[in-house]
XYZ file of C-alpha atoms in Angstrom:
116
model
C 85.200 93.931 102.632
C 87.631 95.004 99.905
C 89.892 97.238 102.025
C 90.118 100.037 99.458
C 88.738 102.570 101.934
C 91.299 101.836 104.670
C 92.467 104.791 106.743
C 94.658 104.964 109.836
C 92.828 105.908 113.019
C 94.809 106.270 116.231
C 97.635 104.300 114.637
C 95.495 101.366 113.505
C 94.274 100.552 110.009
C 90.467 100.614 109.847
C 88.028 100.419 106.984
C 86.176 103.712 106.786
C 83.097 102.096 105.220
C 82.480 100.371 108.569
C 83.117 103.450 110.675
C 80.230 105.785 111.500
C 81.103 109.486 111.510
C 80.476 109.748 115.255
C 83.131 107.045 115.716
C 85.969 109.307 114.590
C 85.205 112.288 116.815
C 88.286 113.269 118.794
C 90.491 110.659 117.164
C 93.616 110.989 115.031
C 92.762 110.111 111.429
C 95.063 109.774 108.404
C 93.996 109.260 104.804
C 95.997 108.311 101.681
C 96.331 112.000 100.818
C 98.505 112.403 103.919
C 100.991 109.618 103.143
C 103.592 111.962 101.672
C 103.591 114.100 104.832
C 104.139 111.159 107.177
C 107.787 110.001 107.479
C 106.844 106.303 107.309
C 104.064 106.865 104.784
C 106.443 108.753 102.491
C 108.858 105.809 102.487
C 105.981 103.408 101.745
C 104.712 105.650 98.955
C 108.190 105.954 97.420
C 108.762 102.188 97.540
C 105.387 101.441 95.941
C 106.053 103.987 93.192
C 109.640 102.904 92.592
C 108.727 99.214 92.364
C 105.504 99.868 90.430
C 103.552 97.870 93.014
C 100.157 99.020 91.744
C 98.412 97.886 88.629
C 94.808 99.106 88.419
C 95.067 101.280 91.539
C 91.796 100.241 93.177
C 93.230 98.447 96.205
C 96.584 100.116 96.533
C 95.570 103.130 98.641
C 94.110 100.902 101.320
C 97.092 98.567 101.187
C 99.529 101.452 101.601
C 97.556 102.740 104.579
C 97.600 99.319 106.265
C 101.306 98.881 105.533
C 102.081 102.345 106.901
C 100.236 101.536 110.135
C 102.150 98.252 110.402
C 105.547 99.830 109.712
C 104.886 102.473 112.352
C 104.732 99.570 114.814
C 107.606 97.479 113.434
C 110.119 97.774 110.626
C 110.710 94.010 110.717
C 107.239 92.555 110.199
C 106.904 88.791 110.423
C 105.173 86.827 107.672
C 102.212 86.410 110.042
C 102.010 90.177 110.594
C 102.117 90.783 106.828
C 99.420 88.189 106.241
C 97.244 89.732 108.950
C 97.809 93.212 107.487
C 97.024 92.236 103.905
C 94.254 89.657 104.398
C 91.502 92.278 104.432
C 92.537 93.720 101.054
C 91.102 92.452 97.808
C 93.515 92.727 94.882
C 92.626 90.975 91.640
C 95.331 92.384 89.373
C 98.029 89.957 90.391
C 100.398 92.621 91.717
C 100.937 90.682 94.942
C 104.620 89.916 94.336
C 105.373 93.586 93.577
C 103.380 94.677 96.625
C 105.386 92.344 98.874
C 108.664 93.570 97.334
C 107.619 97.177 97.946
C 106.752 96.427 101.568
C 110.138 94.779 102.138
C 111.916 97.688 100.420
C 110.079 100.218 102.604
C 110.838 98.230 105.768
C 114.517 97.950 104.798
C 114.758 101.702 104.180
C 113.130 102.442 107.522
C 115.559 100.067 109.290
C 118.480 101.786 107.544
C 117.224 105.227 108.578
C 116.786 104.074 112.176
C 120.334 102.730 112.376
C 121.941 105.807 110.785
């Protein structure tokens, strides 16, 4: 229930601890190691690094995966979409404000790139 193991499967964020191996057969699967190679994931990764959005690092991989899946769908997420995306992630370090700033920075960069 912490969200740290979140991966993106067929464009949706899913927790891998709840997914049996037979459930991923024939599906597209992305892990945190692939963020840098994904155009949206790379922007998310850069924003999180630039704004130092992580503190202990336990939750941040899962959060970045969920945010990447969300920003693939929309670069202008509503507060409700952000809440729905982040509600399944447990972060106890108090980095929430930095995480939200990083998400907004990534979304803004993606909007800029789309309009250029």
